Short mmCIF file of C-alpha atoms in Angstrom, two decimals:
data_model
loop_
_atom_site.label_atom_id
_atom_site.label_comp_id
_atom_site.label_asym_id
_atom_site.label_seq_id
_atom_site.Cartn_x
_atom_site.Cartn_y
_atom_site.Cartn_z
CA VAL M 21 -100.90 50.90 156.52
CA ASP M 22 -104.19 49.70 157.07
CA ALA M 23 -104.26 46.70 155.01
CA GLY M 24 -101.03 45.15 156.73
CA ALA M 25 -99.64 44.44 153.37
CA LYS M 26 -96.35 42.09 153.11
CA VAL M 27 -95.89 42.58 149.44
CA LEU M 28 -97.52 44.67 146.63
CA ILE M 29 -98.38 42.75 143.43
CA THR M 30 -98.81 45.49 140.57
CA ASP M 31 -98.22 46.77 136.90
CA ARG M 32 -96.40 49.08 135.37
CA GLU M 33 -98.90 52.43 135.65
CA ARG M 34 -99.40 51.74 139.34
CA VAL M 35 -96.13 51.38 140.39
CA ASP M 36 -94.78 53.88 138.53
CA ARG M 37 -97.23 56.36 140.70
CA ILE M 38 -96.49 54.56 144.47
CA GLY M 39 -93.09 52.73 143.76
CA ASP M 40 -91.09 55.72 145.50
CA ARG M 41 -92.94 54.87 148.58
CA LEU M 42 -93.03 51.18 148.89
CA SER M 43 -89.51 51.33 150.45
CA ALA M 44 -90.53 53.81 152.74
CA LEU M 45 -93.06 51.20 153.82
CA ASN M 46 -90.88 48.67 153.50
CA ILE M 47 -93.19 46.32 151.23
CA PRO M 48 -91.75 44.84 148.77
CA GLY M 49 -93.27 44.88 144.82
CA LEU M 50 -93.68 42.16 142.30
CA VAL M 51 -94.70 43.91 138.94
CA ILE M 52 -96.38 42.42 135.79
CA ARG M 53 -96.95 43.90 132.65
CA ALA M 54 -93.34 46.00 132.46
CA GLU M 55 -90.37 46.50 131.10
CA GLY M 56 -87.24 48.18 131.45
CA GLU M 57 -85.87 49.22 135.09
CA LEU M 58 -88.20 49.86 138.35
CA PRO M 59 -87.76 51.58 141.09
CA ALA M 60 -85.88 50.24 144.28
CA GLY M 61 -87.49 47.39 146.29
CA CYS M 62 -89.23 45.99 142.94
CA ASP M 63 -88.95 42.49 141.01
CA HIS M 64 -90.70 41.83 138.04
CA LEU M 65 -93.11 39.05 138.71
CA ALA M 66 -91.09 36.44 136.02
CA ASP M 67 -88.30 37.12 137.95
CA VAL M 68 -89.39 35.40 141.02
CA VAL M 69 -92.22 33.13 140.03
CA THR M 70 -90.91 30.16 137.91
CA PRO M 71 -94.26 29.08 135.60
CA GLY M 72 -95.53 25.72 136.74
CA ALA M 73 -93.20 25.43 139.88
CA PRO M 74 -95.12 23.76 143.06
CA MET M 75 -96.92 25.83 145.57
CA PRO M 76 -95.83 25.65 149.30
CA ALA M 77 -98.17 23.22 151.09
CA VAL M 78 -100.29 24.89 153.43
CA ASP M 79 -103.53 23.57 155.50
CA VAL M 80 -106.59 25.49 155.07
CA ALA M 81 -109.52 25.23 157.12
CA THR M 82 -113.17 26.49 156.54
CA ASP M 83 -113.31 28.93 158.81
CA ASP M 84 -109.86 30.65 157.61
CA ASP M 85 -109.86 34.44 156.82
CA ALA M 86 -109.67 34.45 152.58
CA THR M 87 -109.92 37.37 151.59
CA ILE M 88 -109.81 41.43 152.40
CA LEU M 89 -112.13 43.22 149.21
CA PHE M 90 -111.97 46.97 150.30
CA THR M 91 -115.46 48.47 149.92
CA SER M 92 -115.60 51.72 147.13
CA GLY M 93 -115.61 54.64 149.70
CA THR M 94 -118.17 56.27 147.85
CA THR M 95 -119.63 57.32 150.86
CA GLY M 96 -117.07 57.44 153.52
CA VAL M 97 -113.84 55.84 153.95
CA PRO M 98 -112.60 52.37 152.58
CA LYS M 99 -113.19 49.46 154.88
CA GLY M 100 -111.32 45.95 154.54
CA ALA M 101 -114.21 43.62 154.71
CA VAL M 102 -112.94 40.30 155.72
CA SER M 103 -114.15 36.59 154.70
CA THR M 104 -113.61 33.43 155.30
CA ASN M 105 -113.52 30.29 152.89
CA ARG M 106 -117.12 29.85 153.75
CA ALA M 107 -118.56 32.76 153.59
CA VAL M 108 -116.88 33.23 149.66
CA LEU M 109 -118.05 29.64 148.84
CA SER M 110 -121.51 29.89 150.13
CA GLY M 111 -121.81 33.15 148.00
CA LEU M 112 -120.77 31.09 144.89
CA PHE M 113 -123.02 28.26 146.01
CA ALA M 114 -125.89 30.84 146.16
CA PHE M 115 -125.75 32.70 142.75
CA ALA M 116 -125.71 29.19 141.38
CA CYS M 117 -128.83 27.90 143.71
CA ARG M 118 -130.39 32.01 142.25
CA THR M 119 -129.51 31.28 138.90
CA THR M 120 -130.90 27.21 138.83
CA VAL M 121 -134.37 28.75 140.21
CA GLU M 122 -134.01 31.15 137.66
CA ALA M 123 -133.93 28.88 134.86
CA ILE M 124 -136.75 27.09 136.42
CA ARG M 125 -138.82 30.18 136.60
CA TRP M 126 -138.11 31.12 133.21
CA ALA M 127 -138.39 27.57 131.19
CA PRO M 128 -140.59 27.59 128.22
CA ASP M 129 -143.29 24.98 128.71
CA THR M 130 -142.33 22.83 125.65
CA PRO M 131 -138.50 22.53 125.45
CA PRO M 132 -136.95 23.69 121.99
CA ASP M 133 -136.76 20.79 119.39
CA PRO M 134 -132.81 20.43 119.18
CA ALA M 135 -133.48 20.02 115.43
CA THR M 136 -134.17 23.00 114.82
CA THR M 137 -132.50 24.77 117.10
CA PRO M 138 -129.26 26.36 116.78
CA ALA M 139 -126.66 25.52 119.44
CA PRO M 140 -126.67 28.06 122.16
CA VAL M 141 -123.53 30.41 122.37
CA PRO M 142 -121.60 28.77 125.89
CA PRO M 143 -121.51 30.90 128.44
CA CYS M 144 -118.83 33.65 128.50
CA PHE M 145 -118.84 36.83 130.76
CA ILE M 146 -116.85 39.80 129.87
CA LEU M 147 -115.06 41.85 133.43
CA THR M 148 -115.72 45.25 133.05
CA VAL M 149 -115.37 46.04 137.31
CA PRO M 150 -112.26 46.20 139.40
CA LEU M 151 -110.34 42.42 140.96
CA PHE M 152 -109.73 44.38 143.63
CA HIS M 153 -113.60 44.94 144.45
CA VAL M 154 -116.24 42.16 145.23
CA THR M 155 -118.30 41.57 141.82
CA GLY M 156 -114.98 41.28 139.54
CA CYS M 157 -113.36 39.21 142.02
CA VAL M 158 -116.55 36.52 143.18
CA PRO M 159 -119.62 36.84 140.93
CA VAL M 160 -117.79 37.25 137.60
CA MET M 161 -114.22 35.72 137.91
CA LEU M 162 -114.87 32.99 140.32
CA GLY M 163 -118.13 32.46 139.55
CA SER M 164 -116.66 31.78 136.47
CA VAL M 165 -113.70 29.80 137.46
CA ALA M 166 -116.56 27.67 139.11
CA THR M 167 -118.64 27.19 136.51
CA GLY M 168 -115.93 26.40 133.98
CA ALA M 169 -117.92 30.05 131.96
CA LYS M 170 -115.36 31.58 129.79
CA LEU M 171 -114.30 35.09 131.11
CA VAL M 172 -112.63 37.42 128.88
CA MET M 173 -110.99 40.67 130.94
CA MET M 174 -110.51 44.07 130.22
CA HIS M 175 -107.71 46.09 131.17
CA LYS M 176 -109.60 48.87 132.22
CA TRP M 177 -113.75 49.91 130.83
CA ASP M 178 -113.84 51.65 127.78
CA PRO M 179 -117.44 50.73 126.16
CA LEU M 180 -116.05 51.06 122.77
CA ARG M 181 -113.28 48.08 123.25
CA ALA M 182 -116.46 46.27 125.26
CA LEU M 183 -118.84 46.42 122.15
CA GLN M 184 -115.53 44.90 119.96
CA LEU M 185 -114.84 42.27 122.70
CA ILE M 186 -118.25 40.87 122.92
CA ASP M 187 -119.24 40.80 118.88
CA ARG M 188 -114.90 39.32 118.71
CA GLU M 189 -115.70 36.65 121.79
CA LYS M 190 -119.92 36.36 121.62
CA VAL M 191 -119.79 37.72 125.27
CA THR M 192 -123.16 36.39 126.67
CA ASN M 193 -123.15 37.94 130.13
CA PHE M 194 -122.35 41.72 131.00
CA VAL M 195 -121.87 42.65 134.27
CA GLY M 196 -121.11 46.52 135.57
CA VAL M 197 -122.54 49.19 137.48
CA PRO M 198 -125.81 50.54 135.17
CA THR M 199 -123.30 54.04 134.01
CA MET M 200 -121.49 51.00 132.18
CA SER M 201 -124.56 49.67 130.83
CA HIS M 202 -125.76 53.96 129.17
CA ASP M 203 -122.38 53.90 128.63
CA LEU M 204 -123.07 51.02 126.09
CA ILE M 205 -125.75 51.39 124.35
CA SER M 206 -125.58 55.16 123.76
CA HIS M 207 -122.12 54.85 122.16
CA PRO M 208 -122.11 56.16 118.57
CA ASP M 209 -120.70 52.92 117.48
CA PHE M 210 -123.19 50.50 118.58
CA GLU M 211 -124.94 49.59 115.44
CA LYS M 212 -122.18 48.46 114.12
CA TYR M 213 -121.08 45.70 116.22
CA ASP M 214 -122.58 42.31 116.92
CA THR M 215 -124.41 42.17 120.46
CA SER M 216 -126.91 39.23 119.60
CA SER M 217 -125.21 37.31 121.37
CA LEU M 218 -125.95 38.71 124.98
CA LYS M 219 -128.46 36.95 126.76
CA ASN M 220 -127.96 39.52 130.26
CA VAL M 221 -126.81 42.98 130.41
CA GLY M 222 -126.78 44.43 133.96
CA GLY M 223 -124.92 44.22 137.06
CA GLY M 224 -125.31 46.06 140.12
CA GLY M 225 -123.14 48.50 142.16
CA ALA M 226 -125.93 51.32 141.97
CA PRO M 227 -129.60 51.07 141.14
CA MET M 228 -131.01 51.39 137.96
CA ALA M 229 -132.80 53.78 136.34
CA PRO M 230 -136.25 52.43 135.08
CA GLU M 231 -136.12 53.96 131.79
CA LEU M 232 -132.30 52.50 131.13
CA VAL M 233 -134.34 49.07 132.33
CA ARG M 234 -136.11 49.34 128.63
CA LYS M 235 -133.47 50.67 126.41
CA ILE M 236 -131.95 47.68 127.54
CA GLU M 237 -134.83 45.52 126.72
CA GLY M 238 -135.65 47.07 122.75
CA SER M 239 -131.60 47.62 122.25
CA PHE M 240 -130.63 43.79 121.62
CA GLU M 241 -133.37 42.37 119.72
CA GLY M 242 -135.22 41.62 122.36
CA LYS M 243 -132.66 39.10 123.32
CA ALA M 244 -130.71 40.07 126.47
CA SER M 245 -132.34 40.61 129.47
CA PRO M 246 -131.82 43.54 131.69
CA GLN M 247 -130.86 42.46 135.26
CA LEU M 248 -130.02 43.53 138.50
CA GLY M 249 -128.48 42.82 141.75
CA TYR M 250 -128.28 43.55 144.94
CA GLY M 251 -125.12 42.77 146.65
CA LEU M 252 -122.37 44.05 148.32
CA THR M 253 -119.15 43.58 149.80
CA GLU M 254 -120.15 42.44 153.08
CA THR M 255 -122.26 39.86 151.35
CA ASN M 256 -119.72 38.73 148.61
CA GLY M 257 -121.98 40.08 145.81
CA TYR M 258 -125.23 38.15 146.78
CA GLY M 259 -128.46 39.27 147.15
CA PRO M 260 -131.67 39.83 145.60
CA GLY M 261 -131.49 39.88 141.96
CA ASN M 262 -133.86 40.83 139.41
CA THR M 263 -134.34 39.89 135.66
CA GLY M 264 -136.17 38.59 133.17
CA PRO M 265 -140.04 39.25 132.82
CA ASP M 266 -139.78 40.25 136.71
CA TYR M 267 -138.03 43.37 136.05
CA MET M 268 -140.07 44.61 132.98
CA GLU M 269 -142.71 44.38 135.46
CA LYS M 270 -141.66 45.58 138.54
CA PRO M 271 -138.57 47.90 136.88
CA SER M 272 -137.58 49.54 140.03
CA SER M 273 -137.14 47.17 142.65
CA THR M 274 -133.65 45.27 143.08
CA GLY M 275 -135.27 41.92 142.91
CA ARG M 276 -136.94 38.82 145.19
CA VAL M 277 -135.68 37.80 148.45
CA VAL M 278 -133.73 35.34 147.57
CA PRO M 279 -132.51 31.73 148.85
CA ILE M 280 -129.98 31.36 151.55
CA MET M 281 -129.89 35.10 152.87
CA GLN M 282 -132.48 36.23 155.17
CA VAL M 283 -133.57 40.02 154.46
CA LYS M 284 -135.83 42.53 156.70
CA ILE M 285 -136.90 46.18 156.67
CA VAL M 286 -136.33 47.64 160.19
CA ASP M 287 -137.02 50.96 162.27
CA PRO M 288 -133.96 53.28 163.97
CA ASN M 289 -135.02 51.32 167.18
CA ASP M 290 -134.06 48.24 164.77
CA SER M 291 -137.71 46.93 165.01
CA GLU M 292 -138.99 44.93 161.96
CA GLN M 293 -140.92 46.74 159.28
CA PRO M 294 -144.43 45.79 157.88
CA ASN M 295 -144.69 45.09 153.98
CA GLY M 296 -144.45 48.47 152.28
CA GLU M 297 -143.37 50.71 154.84
CA VAL M 298 -139.14 52.12 154.43
CA GLY M 299 -136.64 51.10 157.00
CA GLU M 300 -132.76 50.11 156.42
CA VAL M 301 -131.87 47.13 154.71
CA CYS M 302 -130.76 44.13 156.80
CA LEU M 303 -129.20 41.18 155.53
CA ALA M 304 -128.07 37.55 157.12
CA GLY M 305 -126.97 34.54 155.57
CA PRO M 306 -123.92 32.31 155.58
CA MET M 307 -122.45 34.57 153.21
CA LEU M 308 -121.84 37.47 155.12
CA ILE M 309 -117.91 38.77 156.12
CA ARG M 310 -117.21 37.85 159.53
CA GLY M 311 -115.63 41.71 160.09
CA TYR M 312 -114.17 44.46 158.67
CA TRP M 313 -109.99 44.26 158.99
CA ASN M 314 -108.58 46.62 162.19
CA ARG M 315 -112.11 47.86 162.86
CA PRO M 316 -113.80 46.07 165.46
CA GLU M 317 -116.35 49.38 165.86
CA ALA M 318 -117.41 49.34 162.75
CA THR M 319 -117.99 46.02 162.91
CA ALA M 320 -119.89 46.53 166.05
CA GLU M 321 -121.69 48.92 164.36
CA THR M 322 -122.53 46.91 161.15
CA ILE M 323 -122.92 43.33 162.33
CA ARG M 324 -125.34 42.85 165.05
CA ASN M 325 -126.76 39.75 166.16
CA GLY M 326 -125.95 38.02 162.76
CA TRP M 327 -127.59 41.02 160.57
CA LEU M 328 -125.88 42.75 158.36
CA HIS M 329 -127.27 46.30 158.64
CA THR M 330 -126.69 47.95 155.17
CA GLY M 331 -127.03 51.09 155.35
CA ASP M 332 -129.17 51.27 152.83
CA LEU M 333 -133.15 52.28 153.14
CA GLY M 334 -135.65 50.01 151.49
CA TYR M 335 -138.50 48.55 151.51
CA LEU M 336 -140.47 44.77 150.55
CA ASP M 337 -143.32 44.07 149.03
CA ASP M 338 -146.22 41.59 149.33
CA GLU M 339 -144.63 39.30 146.50
CA GLY M 340 -141.09 39.60 148.72
CA PHE M 341 -139.51 41.70 146.02
CA LEU M 342 -136.92 44.25 147.51
CA TYR M 343 -136.74 48.00 147.10
CA VAL M 344 -134.02 50.26 147.55
CA VAL M 345 -134.41 53.86 147.84
CA ASP M 346 -131.45 55.45 148.85
CA ARG M 347 -128.76 55.53 150.95
CA ILE M 348 -129.20 56.62 154.49
CA LYS M 349 -126.76 58.85 154.10
CA ASP M 350 -127.31 59.68 150.45
CA MET M 351 -130.90 60.70 151.71
CA VAL M 352 -131.95 64.37 151.65
CA LEU M 353 -134.16 66.28 154.65
CA ARG M 354 -135.49 68.71 152.78
CA GLY M 355 -137.65 71.17 155.24
CA GLY M 356 -138.90 68.01 157.14
CA GLU M 357 -139.65 66.39 154.37
CA ASN M 358 -137.43 62.87 152.84
CA VAL M 359 -136.05 63.21 149.38
CA TYR M 360 -134.88 59.64 148.20
CA CYS M 361 -132.39 60.94 145.51
CA SER M 362 -132.54 57.84 142.99
CA GLU M 363 -135.85 58.34 142.87
CA VAL M 364 -135.40 61.83 141.64
CA GLU M 365 -132.90 60.11 139.69
CA ALA M 366 -134.71 57.64 137.67
CA ALA M 367 -137.43 60.36 137.01
CA ILE M 368 -134.48 62.69 134.90
CA PHE M 369 -133.58 60.02 132.86
CA GLU M 370 -136.64 59.78 131.78
CA TYR M 371 -136.05 63.14 129.89
CA GLU M 372 -134.42 62.59 126.60
CA GLY M 373 -130.80 63.82 126.64
CA ILE M 374 -129.52 62.34 129.89
CA HIS M 375 -126.19 60.68 129.72
CA GLU M 376 -125.39 60.80 133.73
CA VAL M 377 -126.85 62.46 136.56
CA ALA M 378 -126.34 62.78 139.87
CA VAL M 379 -128.94 63.82 142.80
CA PHE M 380 -127.67 65.15 146.24
CA GLY M 381 -128.10 67.46 148.92
CA LEU M 382 -126.45 71.01 150.18
CA PRO M 383 -126.70 72.64 153.33
CA HIS M 384 -129.80 75.44 153.09
CA ASP M 385 -130.31 78.13 155.95
CA ARG M 386 -133.81 77.59 156.37
CA LEU M 387 -134.68 74.46 154.91
CA GLY M 388 -131.31 72.36 156.38
CA GLU M 389 -131.06 70.79 152.66
CA GLU M 390 -131.93 71.95 149.44
CA VAL M 391 -132.29 69.15 146.58
CA VAL M 392 -129.30 69.49 143.88
CA ALA M 393 -128.34 67.99 140.87
CA ALA M 394 -125.42 67.33 138.24
CA VAL M 395 -125.94 66.08 134.58
CA HIS M 396 -124.17 65.25 131.77
CA PRO M 397 -125.60 65.64 128.93
CA THR M 398 -125.72 62.71 125.86
CA PRO M 399 -122.81 64.30 123.78
CA GLY M 400 -124.52 66.67 121.05
CA THR M 401 -127.28 67.24 122.78
CA SER M 402 -128.09 70.77 125.05
CA ILE M 403 -130.45 70.90 128.42
CA ASP M 404 -133.52 72.70 128.97
CA LEU M 405 -133.91 73.40 132.47
CA ASP M 406 -137.48 75.17 132.39
CA GLU M 407 -138.58 72.85 129.80
CA LEU M 408 -136.88 69.61 132.12
CA SER M 409 -138.47 70.89 135.45
CA ALA M 410 -141.63 70.86 134.27
CA PHE M 411 -140.91 67.47 132.86
CA LEU M 412 -140.73 66.64 136.39
CA ALA M 413 -143.31 68.13 137.92
CA GLU M 414 -145.81 66.04 136.30
CA ARG M 415 -143.60 63.10 137.56
CA ILE M 416 -142.75 63.82 141.21
CA ALA M 417 -143.81 65.91 143.73
CA PRO M 418 -142.87 69.63 143.93
CA PHE M 419 -140.12 69.38 146.72
CA LYS M 420 -138.50 67.13 145.37
CA ILE M 421 -137.38 68.85 141.72
CA PRO M 422 -133.73 70.09 142.37
CA SER M 423 -132.90 73.93 142.73
CA GLN M 424 -130.60 73.84 141.03
CA TRP M 425 -128.28 72.39 138.30
CA TYR M 426 -124.95 71.36 137.46
CA ILE M 427 -124.62 70.78 133.47
CA ARG M 428 -121.22 69.75 132.58
CA GLU M 429 -119.97 68.66 129.50
CA GLU M 430 -117.05 66.59 130.82
CA PRO M 431 -118.40 63.39 132.50
CA LEU M 432 -118.94 62.63 136.56
CA PRO M 433 -116.41 61.79 138.24
CA ARG M 434 -116.68 57.95 139.23
CA GLY M 435 -114.21 55.41 140.69
CA ALA M 436 -112.46 52.69 140.19
CA THR M 437 -115.49 50.44 140.50
CA GLY M 438 -117.47 53.17 138.00
CA LYS M 439 -119.75 54.79 140.84
CA ILE M 440 -120.30 58.45 140.10
CA LEU M 441 -119.02 59.87 143.16
CA LYS M 442 -121.80 61.95 144.82
CA ARG M 443 -119.40 63.47 147.58
CA GLU M 444 -116.67 64.30 145.57
CA ILE M 445 -119.32 66.21 143.24
CA ARG M 446 -120.43 67.71 146.58
CA ASP M 447 -117.49 69.01 147.79
CA ARG M 448 -115.61 70.75 144.98
CA ILE M 449 -119.55 72.83 144.91
CA LEU M 450 -118.84 73.64 148.38
CA ASP M 451 -115.18 74.44 147.69
CA GLY M 452 -116.46 76.29 144.17
CA ASN M 453 -114.29 73.95 141.49
CA PHE M 454 -116.61 72.21 140.21
#
């Protein structure tokens, strides 16, 4: 096992899937939320850990390893990103710094009168993503613990259940991937629940289409602000963030370069690019991982001279705002022209009736690659492809318009973090079973 795990802490659902393999790997299992007999080598956590019992004393140094969080693997094999205590805490303090800067920037010129202004709803986050990925573990869970904020934990993503919890628990901050925000505001029962407590709706993990930004702004009585964070597993989730009036003015940006983190754009020769020129996004700061678990070659390739090479293509504008245009591996090279899939997806999202979309490249004999789109329409709607193509012709260059469309009544496949699995869709199309 690549992780070198010594024990597995899991729940009933997962131990039923993999329990028989644990004994072969010689890894004991501790199971929560389970009744009845367990597979050989597994015990109920409650039978092993006594509530309130003292934990063994351990000396912990600042630069000791603290976490191994595996990347989502949507563009390749997942890698274990190793963070030290310093890196995790630097990420948390950096989030606090960024939040403070934003609060100062957007504070009203005249403080509200406490005699006439209702008391603010206490901060409350809802955990919509798994704790084994960085967003759930660091910004949401550890961030809530560090600040004393209330945390509502979902067992798994369900938009209706999320609406019920937002209403009941008065959630103020919704953090997830853009597909989750879209699921929330497009749910048929959205208007039945009180979402007025929400102040921020957004997250990260993928670019948010400008049309979705506008929909969020108009869906919560003007009280909830759309937000987007550009953070990676390798940065403990921290990075440029876009929120408030900035986001409405620049909905295509992932936000302004932030305190405690350096950002630069480089060409394939690692030469720094001027503002406005597209290149690879590189990040540096104390919140970076020290490397990948048991993957020295990947570490050396990704972290060079203190800079994390993200594999994302982007550019900086003259005001210091970062624009991420695509993954290097996702960019389609069509007849010598670069096609950024996120740009095409954003244009498609503007068309009425689009619930999910994934744009990617497929092999083409003459062009090298052709642009292809998989679409899941909003339930109850149908898509006229001729009309959609004409709609896109008014917004993007002709060579960027998909030449093949795959319309699915079922939702597009997603990974554990909610990201659409383009590689799986592409492979299934090539295999003829999509």
